[in-house]
PDB file of C-alpha atoms in Angstrom:
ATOM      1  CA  UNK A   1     100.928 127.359 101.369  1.00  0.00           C
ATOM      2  CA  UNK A   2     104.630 127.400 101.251  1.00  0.00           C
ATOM      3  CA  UNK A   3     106.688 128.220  98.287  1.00  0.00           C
ATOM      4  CA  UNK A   4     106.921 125.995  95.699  1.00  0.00           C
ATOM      5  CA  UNK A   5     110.255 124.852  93.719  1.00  0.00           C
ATOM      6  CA  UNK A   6     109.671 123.297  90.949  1.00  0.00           C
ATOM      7  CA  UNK A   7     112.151 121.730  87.670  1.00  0.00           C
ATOM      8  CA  UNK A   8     111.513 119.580  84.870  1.00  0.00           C
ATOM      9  CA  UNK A   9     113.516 117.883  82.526  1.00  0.00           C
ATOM     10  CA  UNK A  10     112.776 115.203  79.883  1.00  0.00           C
ATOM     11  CA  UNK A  11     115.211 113.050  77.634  1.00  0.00           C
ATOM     12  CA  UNK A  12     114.653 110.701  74.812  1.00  0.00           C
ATOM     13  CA  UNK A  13     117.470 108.127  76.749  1.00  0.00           C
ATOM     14  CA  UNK A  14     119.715 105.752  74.750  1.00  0.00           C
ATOM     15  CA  UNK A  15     117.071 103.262  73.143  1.00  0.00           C
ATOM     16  CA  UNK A  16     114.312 105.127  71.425  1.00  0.00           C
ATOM     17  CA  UNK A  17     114.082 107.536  68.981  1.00  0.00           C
ATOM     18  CA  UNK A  18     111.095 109.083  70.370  1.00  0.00           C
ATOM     19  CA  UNK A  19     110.646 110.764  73.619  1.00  0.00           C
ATOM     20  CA  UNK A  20     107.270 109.596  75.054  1.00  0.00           C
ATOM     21  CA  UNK A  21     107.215 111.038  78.151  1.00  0.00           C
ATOM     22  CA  UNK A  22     105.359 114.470  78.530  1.00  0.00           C
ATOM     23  CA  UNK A  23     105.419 117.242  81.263  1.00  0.00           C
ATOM     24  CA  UNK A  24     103.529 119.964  83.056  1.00  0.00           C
ATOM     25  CA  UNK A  25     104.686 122.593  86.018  1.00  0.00           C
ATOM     26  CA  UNK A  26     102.435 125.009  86.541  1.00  0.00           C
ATOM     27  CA  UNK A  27     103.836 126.480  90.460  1.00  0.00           C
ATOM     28  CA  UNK A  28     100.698 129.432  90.046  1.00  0.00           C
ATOM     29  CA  UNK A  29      98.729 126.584  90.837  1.00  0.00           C
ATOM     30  CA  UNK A  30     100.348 123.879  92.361  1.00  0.00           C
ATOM     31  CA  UNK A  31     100.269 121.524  89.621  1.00  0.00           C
ATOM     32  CA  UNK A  32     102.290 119.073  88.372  1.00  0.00           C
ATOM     33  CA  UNK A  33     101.742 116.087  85.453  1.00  0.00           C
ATOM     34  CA  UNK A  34     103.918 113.555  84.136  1.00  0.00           C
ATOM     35  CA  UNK A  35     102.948 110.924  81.269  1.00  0.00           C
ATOM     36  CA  UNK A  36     104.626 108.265  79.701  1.00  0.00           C
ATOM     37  CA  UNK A  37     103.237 107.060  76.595  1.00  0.00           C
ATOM     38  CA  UNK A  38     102.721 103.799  75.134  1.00  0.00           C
ATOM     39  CA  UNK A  39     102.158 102.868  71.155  1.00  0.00           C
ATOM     40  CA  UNK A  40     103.426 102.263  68.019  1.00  0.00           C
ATOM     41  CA  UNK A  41     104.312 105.126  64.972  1.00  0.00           C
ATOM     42  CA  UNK A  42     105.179 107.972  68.196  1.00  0.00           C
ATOM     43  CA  UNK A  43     101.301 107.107  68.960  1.00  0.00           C
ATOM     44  CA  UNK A  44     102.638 107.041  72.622  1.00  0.00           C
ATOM     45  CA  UNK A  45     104.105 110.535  71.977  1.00  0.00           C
ATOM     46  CA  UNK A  46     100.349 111.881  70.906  1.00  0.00           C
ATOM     47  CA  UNK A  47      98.959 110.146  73.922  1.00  0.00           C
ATOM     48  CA  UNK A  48     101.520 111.343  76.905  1.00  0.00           C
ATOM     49  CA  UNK A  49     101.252 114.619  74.923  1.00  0.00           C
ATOM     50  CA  UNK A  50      97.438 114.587  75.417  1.00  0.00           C
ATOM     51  CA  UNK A  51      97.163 112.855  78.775  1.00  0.00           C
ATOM     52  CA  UNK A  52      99.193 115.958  79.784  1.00  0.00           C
ATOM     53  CA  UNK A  53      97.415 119.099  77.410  1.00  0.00           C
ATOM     54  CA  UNK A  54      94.103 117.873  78.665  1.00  0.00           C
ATOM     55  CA  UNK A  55      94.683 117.249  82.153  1.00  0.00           C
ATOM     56  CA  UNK A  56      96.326 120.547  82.420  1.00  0.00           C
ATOM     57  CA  UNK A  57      94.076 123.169  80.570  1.00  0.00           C
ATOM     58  CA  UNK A  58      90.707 121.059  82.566  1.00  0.00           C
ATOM     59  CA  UNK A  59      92.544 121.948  85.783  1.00  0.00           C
ATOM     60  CA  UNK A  60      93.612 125.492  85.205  1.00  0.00           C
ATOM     61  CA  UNK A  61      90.283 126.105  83.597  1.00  0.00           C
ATOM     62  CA  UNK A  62      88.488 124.855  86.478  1.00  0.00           C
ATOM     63  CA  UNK A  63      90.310 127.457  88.871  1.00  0.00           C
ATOM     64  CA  UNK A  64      89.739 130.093  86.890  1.00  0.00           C
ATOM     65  CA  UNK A  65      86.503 129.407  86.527  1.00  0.00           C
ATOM     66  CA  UNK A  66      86.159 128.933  90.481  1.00  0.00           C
ATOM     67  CA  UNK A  67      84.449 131.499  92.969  1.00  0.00           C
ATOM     68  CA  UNK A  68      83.850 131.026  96.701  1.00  0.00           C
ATOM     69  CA  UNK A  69      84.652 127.030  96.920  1.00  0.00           C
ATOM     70  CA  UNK A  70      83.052 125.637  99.828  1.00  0.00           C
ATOM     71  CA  UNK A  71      83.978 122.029  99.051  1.00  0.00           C
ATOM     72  CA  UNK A  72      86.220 120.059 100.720  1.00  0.00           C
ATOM     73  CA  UNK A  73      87.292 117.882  97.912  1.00  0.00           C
ATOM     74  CA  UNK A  74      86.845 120.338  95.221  1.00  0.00           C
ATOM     75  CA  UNK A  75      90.941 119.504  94.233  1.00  0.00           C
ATOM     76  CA  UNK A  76      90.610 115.799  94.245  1.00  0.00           C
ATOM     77  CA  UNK A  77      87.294 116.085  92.354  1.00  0.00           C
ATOM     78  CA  UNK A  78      88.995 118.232  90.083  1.00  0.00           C
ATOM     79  CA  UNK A  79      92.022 116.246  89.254  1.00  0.00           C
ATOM     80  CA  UNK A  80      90.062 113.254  89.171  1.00  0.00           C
ATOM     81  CA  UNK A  81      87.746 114.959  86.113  1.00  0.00           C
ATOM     82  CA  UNK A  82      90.557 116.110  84.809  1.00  0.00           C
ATOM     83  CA  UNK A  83      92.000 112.530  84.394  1.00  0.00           C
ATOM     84  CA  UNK A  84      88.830 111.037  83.246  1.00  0.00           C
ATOM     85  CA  UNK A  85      88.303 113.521  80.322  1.00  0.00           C
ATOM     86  CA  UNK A  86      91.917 112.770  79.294  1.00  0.00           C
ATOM     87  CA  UNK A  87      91.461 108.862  79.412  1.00  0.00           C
ATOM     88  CA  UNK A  88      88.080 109.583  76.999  1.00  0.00           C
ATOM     89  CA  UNK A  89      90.022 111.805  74.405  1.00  0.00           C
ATOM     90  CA  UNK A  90      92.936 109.281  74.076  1.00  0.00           C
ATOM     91  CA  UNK A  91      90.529 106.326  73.873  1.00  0.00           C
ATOM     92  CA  UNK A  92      88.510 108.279  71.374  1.00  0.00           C
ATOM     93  CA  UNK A  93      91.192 109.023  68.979  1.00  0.00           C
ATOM     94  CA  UNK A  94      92.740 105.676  69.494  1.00  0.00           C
ATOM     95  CA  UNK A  95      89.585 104.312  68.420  1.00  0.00           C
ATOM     96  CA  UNK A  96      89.039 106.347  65.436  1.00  0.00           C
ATOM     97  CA  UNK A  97      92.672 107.083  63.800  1.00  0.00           C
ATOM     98  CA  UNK A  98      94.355 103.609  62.779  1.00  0.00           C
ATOM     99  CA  UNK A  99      97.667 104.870  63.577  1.00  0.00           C
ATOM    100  CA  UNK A 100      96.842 105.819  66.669  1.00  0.00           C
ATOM    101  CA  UNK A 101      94.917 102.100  67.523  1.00  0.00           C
ATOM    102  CA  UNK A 102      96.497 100.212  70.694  1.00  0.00           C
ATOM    103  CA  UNK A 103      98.318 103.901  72.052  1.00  0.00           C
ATOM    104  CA  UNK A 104      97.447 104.636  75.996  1.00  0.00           C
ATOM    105  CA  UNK A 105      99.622 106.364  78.638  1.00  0.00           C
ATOM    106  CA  UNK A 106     100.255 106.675  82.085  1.00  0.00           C
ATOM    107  CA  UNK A 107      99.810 109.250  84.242  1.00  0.00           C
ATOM    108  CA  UNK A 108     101.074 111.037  87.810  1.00  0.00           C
ATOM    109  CA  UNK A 109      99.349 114.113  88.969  1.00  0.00           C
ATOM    110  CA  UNK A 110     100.123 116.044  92.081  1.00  0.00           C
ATOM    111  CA  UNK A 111      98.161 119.094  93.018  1.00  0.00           C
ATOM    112  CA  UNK A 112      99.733 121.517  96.289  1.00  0.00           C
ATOM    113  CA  UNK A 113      97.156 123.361  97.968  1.00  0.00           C
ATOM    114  CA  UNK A 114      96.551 124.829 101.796  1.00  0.00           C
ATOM    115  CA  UNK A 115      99.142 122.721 103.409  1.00  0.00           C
ATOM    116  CA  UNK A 116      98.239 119.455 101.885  1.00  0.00           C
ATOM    117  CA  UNK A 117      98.655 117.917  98.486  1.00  0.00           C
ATOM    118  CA  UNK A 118      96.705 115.479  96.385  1.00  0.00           C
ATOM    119  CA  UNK A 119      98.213 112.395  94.055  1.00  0.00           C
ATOM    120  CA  UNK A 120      96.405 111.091  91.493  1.00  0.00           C
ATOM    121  CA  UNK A 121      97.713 108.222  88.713  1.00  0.00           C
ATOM    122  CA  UNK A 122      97.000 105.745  86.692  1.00  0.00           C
ATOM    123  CA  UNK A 123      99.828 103.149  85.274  1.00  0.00           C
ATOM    124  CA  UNK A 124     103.680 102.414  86.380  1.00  0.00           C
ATOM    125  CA  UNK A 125     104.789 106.034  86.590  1.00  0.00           C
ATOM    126  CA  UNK A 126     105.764 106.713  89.954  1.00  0.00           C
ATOM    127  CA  UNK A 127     105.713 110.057  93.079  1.00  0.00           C
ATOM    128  CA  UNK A 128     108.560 109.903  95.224  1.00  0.00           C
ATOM    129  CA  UNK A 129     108.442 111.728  98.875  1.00  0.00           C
ATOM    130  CA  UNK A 130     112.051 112.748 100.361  1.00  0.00           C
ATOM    131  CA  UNK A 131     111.603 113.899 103.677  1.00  0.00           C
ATOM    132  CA  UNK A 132     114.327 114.009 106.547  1.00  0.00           C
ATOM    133  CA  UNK A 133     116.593 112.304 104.308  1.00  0.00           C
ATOM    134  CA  UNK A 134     114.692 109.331 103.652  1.00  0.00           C
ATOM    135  CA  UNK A 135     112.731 108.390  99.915  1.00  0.00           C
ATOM    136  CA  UNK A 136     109.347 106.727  99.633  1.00  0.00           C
ATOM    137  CA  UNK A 137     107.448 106.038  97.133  1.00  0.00           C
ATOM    138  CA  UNK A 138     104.146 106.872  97.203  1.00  0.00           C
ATOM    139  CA  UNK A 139     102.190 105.484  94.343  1.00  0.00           C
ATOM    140  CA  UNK A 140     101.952 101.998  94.029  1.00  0.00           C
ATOM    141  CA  UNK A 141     102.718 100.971  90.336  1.00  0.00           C
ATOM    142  CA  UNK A 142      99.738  99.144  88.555  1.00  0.00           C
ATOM    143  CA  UNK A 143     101.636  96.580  86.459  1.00  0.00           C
ATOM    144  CA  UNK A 144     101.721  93.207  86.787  1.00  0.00           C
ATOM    145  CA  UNK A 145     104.806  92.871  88.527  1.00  0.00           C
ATOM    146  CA  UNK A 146     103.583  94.909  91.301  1.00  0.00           C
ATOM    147  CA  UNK A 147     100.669  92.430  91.712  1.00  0.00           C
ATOM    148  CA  UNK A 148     103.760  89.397  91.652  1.00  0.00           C
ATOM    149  CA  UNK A 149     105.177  90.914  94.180  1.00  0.00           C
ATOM    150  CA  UNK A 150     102.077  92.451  96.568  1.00  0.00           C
ATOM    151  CA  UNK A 151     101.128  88.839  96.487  1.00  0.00           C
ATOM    152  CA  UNK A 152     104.402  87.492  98.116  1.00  0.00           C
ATOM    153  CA  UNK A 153     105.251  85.541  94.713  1.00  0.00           C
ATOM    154  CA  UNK A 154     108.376  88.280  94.107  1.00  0.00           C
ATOM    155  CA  UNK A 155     110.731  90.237  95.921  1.00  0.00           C
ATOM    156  CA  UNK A 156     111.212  93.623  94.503  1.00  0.00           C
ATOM    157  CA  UNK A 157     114.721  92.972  94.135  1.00  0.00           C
ATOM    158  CA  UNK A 158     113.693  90.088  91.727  1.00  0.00           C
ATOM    159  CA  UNK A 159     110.992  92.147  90.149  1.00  0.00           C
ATOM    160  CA  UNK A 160     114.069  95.054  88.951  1.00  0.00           C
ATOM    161  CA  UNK A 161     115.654  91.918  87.000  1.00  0.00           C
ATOM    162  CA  UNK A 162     112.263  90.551  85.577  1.00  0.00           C
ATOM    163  CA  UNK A 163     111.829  90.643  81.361  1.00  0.00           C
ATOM    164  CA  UNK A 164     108.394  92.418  80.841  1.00  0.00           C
ATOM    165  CA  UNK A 165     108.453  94.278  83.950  1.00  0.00           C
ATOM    166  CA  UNK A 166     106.919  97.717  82.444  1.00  0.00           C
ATOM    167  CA  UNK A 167     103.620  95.828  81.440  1.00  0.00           C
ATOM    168  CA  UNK A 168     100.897  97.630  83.181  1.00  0.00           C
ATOM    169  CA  UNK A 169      97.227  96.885  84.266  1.00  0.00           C
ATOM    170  CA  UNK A 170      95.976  99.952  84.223  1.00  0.00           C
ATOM    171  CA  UNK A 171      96.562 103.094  81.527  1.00  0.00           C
ATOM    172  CA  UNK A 172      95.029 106.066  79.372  1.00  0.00           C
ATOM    173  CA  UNK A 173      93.090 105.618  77.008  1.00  0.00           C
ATOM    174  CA  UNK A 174      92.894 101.575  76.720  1.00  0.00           C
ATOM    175  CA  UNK A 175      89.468 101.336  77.568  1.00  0.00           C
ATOM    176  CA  UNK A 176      86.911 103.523  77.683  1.00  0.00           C
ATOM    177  CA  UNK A 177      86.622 104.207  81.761  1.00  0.00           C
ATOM    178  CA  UNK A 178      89.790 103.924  84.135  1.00  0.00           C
ATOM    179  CA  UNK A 179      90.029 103.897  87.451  1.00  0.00           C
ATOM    180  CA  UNK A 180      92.802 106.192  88.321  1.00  0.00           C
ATOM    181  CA  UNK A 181      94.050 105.501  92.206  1.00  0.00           C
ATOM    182  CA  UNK A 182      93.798 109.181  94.364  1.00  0.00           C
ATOM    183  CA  UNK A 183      95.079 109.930  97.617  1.00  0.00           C
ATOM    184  CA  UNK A 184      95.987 113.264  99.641  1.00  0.00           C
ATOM    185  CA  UNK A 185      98.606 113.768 102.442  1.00  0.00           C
ATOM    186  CA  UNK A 186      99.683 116.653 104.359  1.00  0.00           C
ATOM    187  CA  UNK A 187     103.357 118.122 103.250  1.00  0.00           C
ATOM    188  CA  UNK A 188     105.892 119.557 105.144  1.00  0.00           C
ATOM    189  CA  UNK A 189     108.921 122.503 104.505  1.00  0.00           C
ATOM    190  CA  UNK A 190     111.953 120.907 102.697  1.00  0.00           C
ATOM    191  CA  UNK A 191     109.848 118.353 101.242  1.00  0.00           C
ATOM    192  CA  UNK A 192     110.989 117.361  97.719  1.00  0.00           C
ATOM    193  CA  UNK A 193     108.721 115.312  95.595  1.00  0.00           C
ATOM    194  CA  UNK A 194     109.800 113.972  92.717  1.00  0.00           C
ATOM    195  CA  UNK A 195     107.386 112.373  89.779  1.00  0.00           C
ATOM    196  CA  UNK A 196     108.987 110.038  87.557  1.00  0.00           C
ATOM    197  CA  UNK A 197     108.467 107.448  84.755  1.00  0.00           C
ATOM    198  CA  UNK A 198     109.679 104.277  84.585  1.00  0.00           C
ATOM    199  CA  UNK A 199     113.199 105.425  82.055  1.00  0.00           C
ATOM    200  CA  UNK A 200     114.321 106.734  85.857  1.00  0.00           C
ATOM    201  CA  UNK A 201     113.571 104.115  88.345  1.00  0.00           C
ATOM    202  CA  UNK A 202     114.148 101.087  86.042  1.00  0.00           C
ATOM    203  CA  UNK A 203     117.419 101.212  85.673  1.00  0.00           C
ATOM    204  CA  UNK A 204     117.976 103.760  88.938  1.00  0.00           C
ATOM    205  CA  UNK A 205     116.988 102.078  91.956  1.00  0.00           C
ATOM    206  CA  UNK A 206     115.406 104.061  94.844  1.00  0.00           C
ATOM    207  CA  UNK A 207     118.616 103.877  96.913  1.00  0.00           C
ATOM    208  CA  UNK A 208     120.684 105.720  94.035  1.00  0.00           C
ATOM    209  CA  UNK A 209     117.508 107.881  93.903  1.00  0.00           C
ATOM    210  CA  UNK A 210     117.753 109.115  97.650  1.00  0.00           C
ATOM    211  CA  UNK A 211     121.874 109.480  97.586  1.00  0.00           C
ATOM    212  CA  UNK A 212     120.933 112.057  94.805  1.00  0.00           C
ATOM    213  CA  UNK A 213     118.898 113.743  96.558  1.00  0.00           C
ATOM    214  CA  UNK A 214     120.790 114.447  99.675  1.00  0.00           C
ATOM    215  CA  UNK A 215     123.759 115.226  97.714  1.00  0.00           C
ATOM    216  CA  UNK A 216     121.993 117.068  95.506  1.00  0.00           C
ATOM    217  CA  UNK A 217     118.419 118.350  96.038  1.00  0.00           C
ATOM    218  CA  UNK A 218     118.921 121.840  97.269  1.00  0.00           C
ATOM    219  CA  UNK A 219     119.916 122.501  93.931  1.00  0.00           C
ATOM    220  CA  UNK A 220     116.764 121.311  92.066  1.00  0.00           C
ATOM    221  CA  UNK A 221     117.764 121.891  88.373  1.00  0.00           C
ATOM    222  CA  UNK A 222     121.538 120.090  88.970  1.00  0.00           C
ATOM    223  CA  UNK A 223     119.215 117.048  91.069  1.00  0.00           C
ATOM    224  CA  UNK A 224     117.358 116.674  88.039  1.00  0.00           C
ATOM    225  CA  UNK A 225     120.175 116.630  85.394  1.00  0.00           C
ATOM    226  CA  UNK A 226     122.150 114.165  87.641  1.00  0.00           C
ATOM    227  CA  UNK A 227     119.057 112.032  87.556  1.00  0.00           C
ATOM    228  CA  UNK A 228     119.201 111.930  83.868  1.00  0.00           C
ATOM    229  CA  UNK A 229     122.882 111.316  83.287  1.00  0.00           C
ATOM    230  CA  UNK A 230     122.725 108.256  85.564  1.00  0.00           C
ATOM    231  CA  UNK A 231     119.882 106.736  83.772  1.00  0.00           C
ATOM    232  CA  UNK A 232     121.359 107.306  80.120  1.00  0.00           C
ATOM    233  CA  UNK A 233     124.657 106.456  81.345  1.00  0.00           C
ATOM    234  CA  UNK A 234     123.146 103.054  82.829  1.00  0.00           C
ATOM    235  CA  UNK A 235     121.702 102.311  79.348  1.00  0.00           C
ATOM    236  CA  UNK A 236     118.063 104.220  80.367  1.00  0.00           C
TER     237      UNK A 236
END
């Protein structure tokens, strides 16, 4: 596998107190997690916070733990376990701690291994590909407004100007089972990937996004920060 680059960076923005968003970056392994939580009292703070803990330790446990693989789809299994036992602690303690009743999260996980990598999520937060200049996104958001607009009923320029745009269909810890949506795809050198939650790409649109990134995304760390100012400065 080629060497990974990886930066993170966080901020609480200009309209909450709370940050709810949580990371992981563990480049030893290839792993990556983003959640954004949802919920009342900083419940969504506990929730992102355990989406990631969970789905992070499982994962790094699991390799650890691992001798002689012969399995194919022993990282997609993995991550997708992973997921699942996060989705039944949130629901759990959502379930049995009042304050914590109605919290969820979503979720982006991207493992690197061999020359491929695998995408896992679950809600509106988003994995962006930049390759030969060009951005795509390659989750597709479970919300409701992505259903308006897979149908034909909105264009995604519409959708961006929509009130309740960030309500999703799918998320941690709402139910007791989720289906989280997995995928793998073979990576190339000078690839940048870039997970994000919705305080980016709300009020950043993709075109912005890719501008930063050529101007700025051989330098990782100032990419990152530029991402942030732009978002906070647009009100994010």
């Amino acid at each position: 596998m080629s060497q990974l680059l990886m930066t993170g960076i966080t901020d609480t923005g200009r309209v909450r107190q709370e940050n709810e968003d949580s990371i992981a970056l563990e480049p030893e392994i290839g792993l990556v997690v983003l959640a954004d939580g949802m919920g009342g009292h900083q419940a969504g703070e506990v929730a992102s916070r355990m989406a990631v803990d969970v789905i992070t330790r499982h994962v790094m446990e699991t390799f650890a733990n691992a001798r002689n693989v012969d399995d194919n789809a022993f990282e997609t299994k993995t991550v997708l376990e992973a997921i699942h036992l996060a989705n039944g602690a949130i629901h759990e303690l959502a379930s049995t701690k009042t304050e914590c009743a109605g919290m969820g999260s979503t979720v982006v996980v991207t493992l690197f291994y061999g020359n491929k990598m695998c995408v896992a999520h679950v809600g509106d937060s988003r994995l962006y590909r930049f390759r030969g200049g060009a951005l795509e996104q390659l989750t597709l958001d479970h919300s409701v407004i992505q259903e308006l607009v897979s149908r034909g009923l909105m264009t995604m320029e519409e959708a961006r100007k929509t009130i309740g745009k960030n309500l999703v269909t799918r998320a941690l810890g709402v139910d007791a089972a989720v289906k989280p949506d997995i995928s793998e795809h073979p990576f190339q050198d000078e690839d940048i990937y870039l997970l994000c939650s919705d305080g980016l790409n709300d009020v950043v649109p993709d075109g912005d996004i890719e501008m930063m990134l050529m101007e700025y995304g051989r330098n990782l760390d100032a990419a990152a920060q530029r991402m942030v100012d732009t978002a906070n400065d647009r009100g994010g």
